[in-house]
CSV table of C-alpha atoms in Angstrom, one decimal:
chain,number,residue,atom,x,y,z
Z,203,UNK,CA,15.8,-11.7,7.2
Z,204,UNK,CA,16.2,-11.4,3.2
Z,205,UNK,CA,15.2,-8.2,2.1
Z,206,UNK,CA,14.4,-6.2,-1.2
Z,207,UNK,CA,17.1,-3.5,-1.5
Z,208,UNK,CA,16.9,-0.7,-3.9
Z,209,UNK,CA,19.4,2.1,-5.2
Z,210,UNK,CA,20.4,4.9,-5.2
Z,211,UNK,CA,18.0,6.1,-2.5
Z,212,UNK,CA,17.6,9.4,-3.7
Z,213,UNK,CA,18.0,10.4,-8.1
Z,214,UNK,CA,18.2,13.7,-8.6
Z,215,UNK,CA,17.3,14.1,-12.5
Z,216,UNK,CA,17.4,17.1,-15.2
Z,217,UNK,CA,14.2,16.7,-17.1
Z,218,UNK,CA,14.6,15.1,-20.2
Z,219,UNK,CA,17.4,12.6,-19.1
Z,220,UNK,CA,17.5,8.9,-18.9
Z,221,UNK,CA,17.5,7.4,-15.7
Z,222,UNK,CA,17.5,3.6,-14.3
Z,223,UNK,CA,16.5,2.5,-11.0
Z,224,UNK,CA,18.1,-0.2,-9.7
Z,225,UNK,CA,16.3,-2.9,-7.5
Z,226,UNK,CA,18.0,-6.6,-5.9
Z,227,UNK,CA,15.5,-8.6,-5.6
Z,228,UNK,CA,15.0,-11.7,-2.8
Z,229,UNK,CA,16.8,-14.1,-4.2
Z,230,UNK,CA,14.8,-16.9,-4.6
Z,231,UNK,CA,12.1,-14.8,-5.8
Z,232,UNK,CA,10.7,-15.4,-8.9
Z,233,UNK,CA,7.7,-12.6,-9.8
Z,234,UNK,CA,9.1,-8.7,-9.7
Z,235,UNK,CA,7.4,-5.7,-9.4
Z,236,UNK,CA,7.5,-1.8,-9.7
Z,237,UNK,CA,5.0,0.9,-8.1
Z,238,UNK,CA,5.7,4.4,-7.5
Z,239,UNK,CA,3.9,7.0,-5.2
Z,240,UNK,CA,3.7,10.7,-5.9
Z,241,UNK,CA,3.7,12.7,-2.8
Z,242,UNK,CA,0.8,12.2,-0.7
Z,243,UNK,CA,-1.0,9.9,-3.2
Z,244,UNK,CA,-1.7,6.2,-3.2
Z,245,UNK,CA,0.7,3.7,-4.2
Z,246,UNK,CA,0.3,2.8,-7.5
Z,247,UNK,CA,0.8,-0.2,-10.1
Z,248,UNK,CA,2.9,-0.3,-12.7
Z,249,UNK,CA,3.8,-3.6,-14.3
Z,250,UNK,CA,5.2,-6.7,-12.9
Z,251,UNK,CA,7.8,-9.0,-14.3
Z,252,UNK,CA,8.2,-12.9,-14.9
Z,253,UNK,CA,10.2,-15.6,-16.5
Z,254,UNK,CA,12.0,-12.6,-18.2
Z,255,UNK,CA,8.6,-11.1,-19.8
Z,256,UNK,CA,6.0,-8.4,-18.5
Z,257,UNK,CA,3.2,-10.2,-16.9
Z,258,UNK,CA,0.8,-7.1,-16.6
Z,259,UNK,CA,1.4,-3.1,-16.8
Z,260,UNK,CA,-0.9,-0.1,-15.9
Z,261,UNK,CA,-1.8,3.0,-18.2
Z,262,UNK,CA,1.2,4.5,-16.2
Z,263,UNK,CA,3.7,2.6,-17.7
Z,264,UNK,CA,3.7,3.9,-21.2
Z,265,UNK,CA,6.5,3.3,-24.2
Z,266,UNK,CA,9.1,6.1,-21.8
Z,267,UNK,CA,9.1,2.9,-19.2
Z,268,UNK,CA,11.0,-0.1,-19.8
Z,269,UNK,CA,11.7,-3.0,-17.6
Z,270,UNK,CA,14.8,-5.5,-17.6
Z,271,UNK,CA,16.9,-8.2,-16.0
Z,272,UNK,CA,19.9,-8.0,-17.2
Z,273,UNK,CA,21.5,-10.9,-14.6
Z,274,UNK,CA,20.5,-12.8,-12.0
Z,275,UNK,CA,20.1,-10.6,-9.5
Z,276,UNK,CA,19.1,-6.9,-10.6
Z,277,UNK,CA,15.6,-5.9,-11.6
Z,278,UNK,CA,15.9,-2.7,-13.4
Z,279,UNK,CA,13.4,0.2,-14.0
Z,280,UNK,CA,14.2,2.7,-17.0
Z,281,UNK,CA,12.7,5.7,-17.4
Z,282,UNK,CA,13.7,6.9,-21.2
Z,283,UNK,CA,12.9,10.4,-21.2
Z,284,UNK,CA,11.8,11.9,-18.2
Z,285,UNK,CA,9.1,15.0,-17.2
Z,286,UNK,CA,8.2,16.5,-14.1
Z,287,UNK,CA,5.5,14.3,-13.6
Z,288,UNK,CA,7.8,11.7,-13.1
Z,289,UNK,CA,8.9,12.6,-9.6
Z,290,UNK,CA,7.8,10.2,-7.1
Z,291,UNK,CA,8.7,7.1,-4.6
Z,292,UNK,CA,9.3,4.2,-6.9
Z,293,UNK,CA,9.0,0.7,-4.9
Z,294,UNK,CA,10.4,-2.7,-5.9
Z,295,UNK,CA,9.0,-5.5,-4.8
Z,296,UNK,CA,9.3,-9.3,-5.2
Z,297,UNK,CA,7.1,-11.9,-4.3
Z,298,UNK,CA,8.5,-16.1,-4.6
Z,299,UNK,CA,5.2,-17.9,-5.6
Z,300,UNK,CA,1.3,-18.0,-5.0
Z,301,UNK,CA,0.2,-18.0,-1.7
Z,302,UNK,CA,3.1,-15.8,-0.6
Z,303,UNK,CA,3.1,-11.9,0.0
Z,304,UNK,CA,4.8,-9.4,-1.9
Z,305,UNK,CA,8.2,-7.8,-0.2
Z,306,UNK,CA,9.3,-4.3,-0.8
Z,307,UNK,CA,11.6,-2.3,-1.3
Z,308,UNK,CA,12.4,1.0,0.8
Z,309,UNK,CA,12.3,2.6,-2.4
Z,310,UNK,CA,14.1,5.2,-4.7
Z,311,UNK,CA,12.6,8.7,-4.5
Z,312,UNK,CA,13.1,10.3,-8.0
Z,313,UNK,CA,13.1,14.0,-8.0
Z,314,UNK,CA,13.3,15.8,-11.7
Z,315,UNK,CA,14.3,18.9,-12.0
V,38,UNK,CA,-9.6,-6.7,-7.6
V,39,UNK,CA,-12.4,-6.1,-5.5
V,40,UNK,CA,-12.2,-2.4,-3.5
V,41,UNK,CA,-11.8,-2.1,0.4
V,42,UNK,CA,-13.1,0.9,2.4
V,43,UNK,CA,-11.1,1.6,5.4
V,44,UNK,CA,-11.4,4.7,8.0
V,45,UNK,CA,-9.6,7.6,7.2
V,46,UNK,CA,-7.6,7.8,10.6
V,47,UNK,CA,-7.6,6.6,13.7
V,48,UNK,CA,-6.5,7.1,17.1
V,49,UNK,CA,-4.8,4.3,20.0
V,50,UNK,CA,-3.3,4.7,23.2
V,51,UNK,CA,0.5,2.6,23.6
V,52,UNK,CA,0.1,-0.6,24.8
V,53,UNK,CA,-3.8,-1.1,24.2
V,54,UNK,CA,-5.0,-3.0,21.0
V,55,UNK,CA,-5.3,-1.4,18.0
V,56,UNK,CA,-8.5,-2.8,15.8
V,57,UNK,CA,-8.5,-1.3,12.7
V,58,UNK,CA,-11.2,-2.7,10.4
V,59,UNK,CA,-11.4,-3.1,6.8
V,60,UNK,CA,-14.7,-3.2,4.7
V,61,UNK,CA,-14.7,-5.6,1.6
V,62,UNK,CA,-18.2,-6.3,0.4
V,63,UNK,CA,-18.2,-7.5,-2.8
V,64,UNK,CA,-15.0,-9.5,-2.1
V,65,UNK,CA,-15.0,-12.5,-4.5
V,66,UNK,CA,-14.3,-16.3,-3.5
V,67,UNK,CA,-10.9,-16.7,-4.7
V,68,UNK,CA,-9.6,-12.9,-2.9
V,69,UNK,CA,-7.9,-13.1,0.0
V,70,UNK,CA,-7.0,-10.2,2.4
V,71,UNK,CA,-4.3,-8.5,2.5
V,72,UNK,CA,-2.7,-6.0,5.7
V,73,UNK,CA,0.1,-3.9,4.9
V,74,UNK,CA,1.5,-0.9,6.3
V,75,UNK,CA,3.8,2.4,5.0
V,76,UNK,CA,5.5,3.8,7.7
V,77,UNK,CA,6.7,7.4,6.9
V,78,UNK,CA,7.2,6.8,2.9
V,79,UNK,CA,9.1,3.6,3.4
V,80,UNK,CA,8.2,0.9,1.1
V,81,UNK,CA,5.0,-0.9,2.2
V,82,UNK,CA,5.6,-3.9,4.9
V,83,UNK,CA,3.6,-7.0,4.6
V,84,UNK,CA,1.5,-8.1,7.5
V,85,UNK,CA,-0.2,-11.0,7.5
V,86,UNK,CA,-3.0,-12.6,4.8
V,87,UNK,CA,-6.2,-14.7,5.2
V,88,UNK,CA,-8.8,-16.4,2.8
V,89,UNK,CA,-11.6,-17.1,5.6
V,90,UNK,CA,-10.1,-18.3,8.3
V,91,UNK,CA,-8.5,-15.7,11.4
V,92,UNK,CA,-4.9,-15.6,11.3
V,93,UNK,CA,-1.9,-14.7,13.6
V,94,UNK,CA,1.4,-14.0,13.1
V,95,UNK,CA,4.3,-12.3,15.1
V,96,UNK,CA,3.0,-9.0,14.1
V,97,UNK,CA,-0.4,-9.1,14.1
V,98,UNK,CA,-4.2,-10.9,14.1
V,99,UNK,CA,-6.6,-11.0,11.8
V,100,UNK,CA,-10.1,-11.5,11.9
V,101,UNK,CA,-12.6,-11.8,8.7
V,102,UNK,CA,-16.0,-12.2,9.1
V,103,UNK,CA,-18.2,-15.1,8.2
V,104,UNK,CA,-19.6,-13.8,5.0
V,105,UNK,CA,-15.8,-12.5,4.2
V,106,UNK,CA,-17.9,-8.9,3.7
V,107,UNK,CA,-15.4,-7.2,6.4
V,108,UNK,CA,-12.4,-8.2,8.4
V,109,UNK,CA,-10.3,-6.5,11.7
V,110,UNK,CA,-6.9,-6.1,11.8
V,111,UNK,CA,-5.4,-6.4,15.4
V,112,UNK,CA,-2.3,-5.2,16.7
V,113,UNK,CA,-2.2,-6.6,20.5
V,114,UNK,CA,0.0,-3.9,22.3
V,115,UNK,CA,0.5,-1.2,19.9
V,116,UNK,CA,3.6,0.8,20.6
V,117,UNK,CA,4.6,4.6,18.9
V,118,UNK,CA,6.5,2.6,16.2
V,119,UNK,CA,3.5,1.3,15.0
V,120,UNK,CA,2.1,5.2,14.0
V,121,UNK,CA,1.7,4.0,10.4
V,122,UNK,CA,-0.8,4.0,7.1
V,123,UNK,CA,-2.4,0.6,6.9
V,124,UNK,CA,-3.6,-1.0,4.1
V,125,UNK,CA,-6.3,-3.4,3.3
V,126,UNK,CA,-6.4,-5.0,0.3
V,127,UNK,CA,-7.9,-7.7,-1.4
V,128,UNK,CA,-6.3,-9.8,-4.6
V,129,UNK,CA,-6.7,-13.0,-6.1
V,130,UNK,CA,-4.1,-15.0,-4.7
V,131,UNK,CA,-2.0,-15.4,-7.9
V,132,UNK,CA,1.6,-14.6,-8.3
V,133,UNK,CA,2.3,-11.8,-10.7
V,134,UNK,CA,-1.1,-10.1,-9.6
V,135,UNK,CA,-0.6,-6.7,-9.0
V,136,UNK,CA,-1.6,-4.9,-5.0
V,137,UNK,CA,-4.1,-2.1,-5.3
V,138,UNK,CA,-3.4,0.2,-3.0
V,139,UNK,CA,-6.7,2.6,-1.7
V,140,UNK,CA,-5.6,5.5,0.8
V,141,UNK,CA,-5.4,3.4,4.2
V,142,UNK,CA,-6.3,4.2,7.7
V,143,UNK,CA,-3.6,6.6,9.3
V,144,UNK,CA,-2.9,4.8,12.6
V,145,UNK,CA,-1.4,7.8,15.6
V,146,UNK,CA,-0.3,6.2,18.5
V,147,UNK,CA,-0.1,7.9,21.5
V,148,UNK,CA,1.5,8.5,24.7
């Protein structure tokens, strides 16, 4: 069964740095998504991606955050300077059209140090 | 999105159903009803969907009430890999519409 795959697994970061999550997409899939989940919180919204444009974003997903993809396949997450607060699960997902569900991603857990 | 209210946790023995029900009130006309479930920090798994009618799938059944104010998710034989968070939640049934996650009923099944 297609699956959502996402990497590295686990980001190691000093704060301050750039880092860029990396998420493949189902490949048929047209609508893209990222979440993230601090430790033992809910799993959270932060924007979702179409036809090469951001559809919607949350509060979250301030001018640090920046979405892109940059070929067919990839679905990348950017984080441009990063704080403490930033540590978390982040989740891909992709979803094909309406009607269907949205697939994830077994996540990246970003740690910043 | 509408909000769901879900038990905190709940207990089931292996191989008995699981029913884990799911509160949605003021659920619109165009929401559907979403199941998903996080097992130990992985990345959330879909279940199964409905609008109005019951569903079954593979994994799972669902039932939604009448006046679509509540619905029961079903897991016929529940096994220890099925000790999960679950999640209802409800979303118009758009693409590119975003999942709003509440905190889930922590499901523990047991020996």
């Amino acid at each position: 069964e297609p699956e959502v795959t996402q990497t590295p697994s686990h980001q190691v970061t000093q704060m301050g740095q750039e880092v860029i999550l990396r998420c493949v997409p189902i490949s048929n899939h047209l609508y893209f998504y990222w979440y993230r989940q601090i430790l033992g919180q809910k799993v959270e919204f932060l924007v979702s991606f179409y036809n090469n444009e951001i559809s919607e974003k949350s509060e979250i997903f301030d001018d640090q955050f920046s979405v892109e993809r940059p070929d067919g396949s990839n679905f990348t997450l950017k984080i441009r300077s990063t704080k403490l607060e930033d540590s978390a699960m982040y989740f891909c997902a992709s979803e094909l059209a309406t009607g269907q569900p949205q697939h994830f991603g077994d996540g990246t857990r970003l740690s910043i140090l | 999105d509408a909000k769901t209210t879900q038990p905190t946790s709940m207990d089931c023995a292996e191989g008995r159903a699981a029913n884990l029900p799911c509160n949605h009130s003021t659920i619109s006309g165009n929401e559907y009803v979403y199941w998903y479930r996080q097992i130990h920090s992985q990345g959330p798994q879909y279940i199964i969907h409905g609008l109005k009618n019951n569903e079954t799938n593979e994994m799972a059944s669902l039932i939604i009430t009448e006046d679509r104010k509540s619905s029961t998710l079903i897991l016929p034989h529940a096994t220890l890999r099925d000790t999960a968070v679950y999640y209802c939640i409800v979303r118009v049934d758009n693409a590119g519409n975003m999942l709003t996650f509440g905190g889930g009923t922590r499901l523990m099944v047991k020996p």
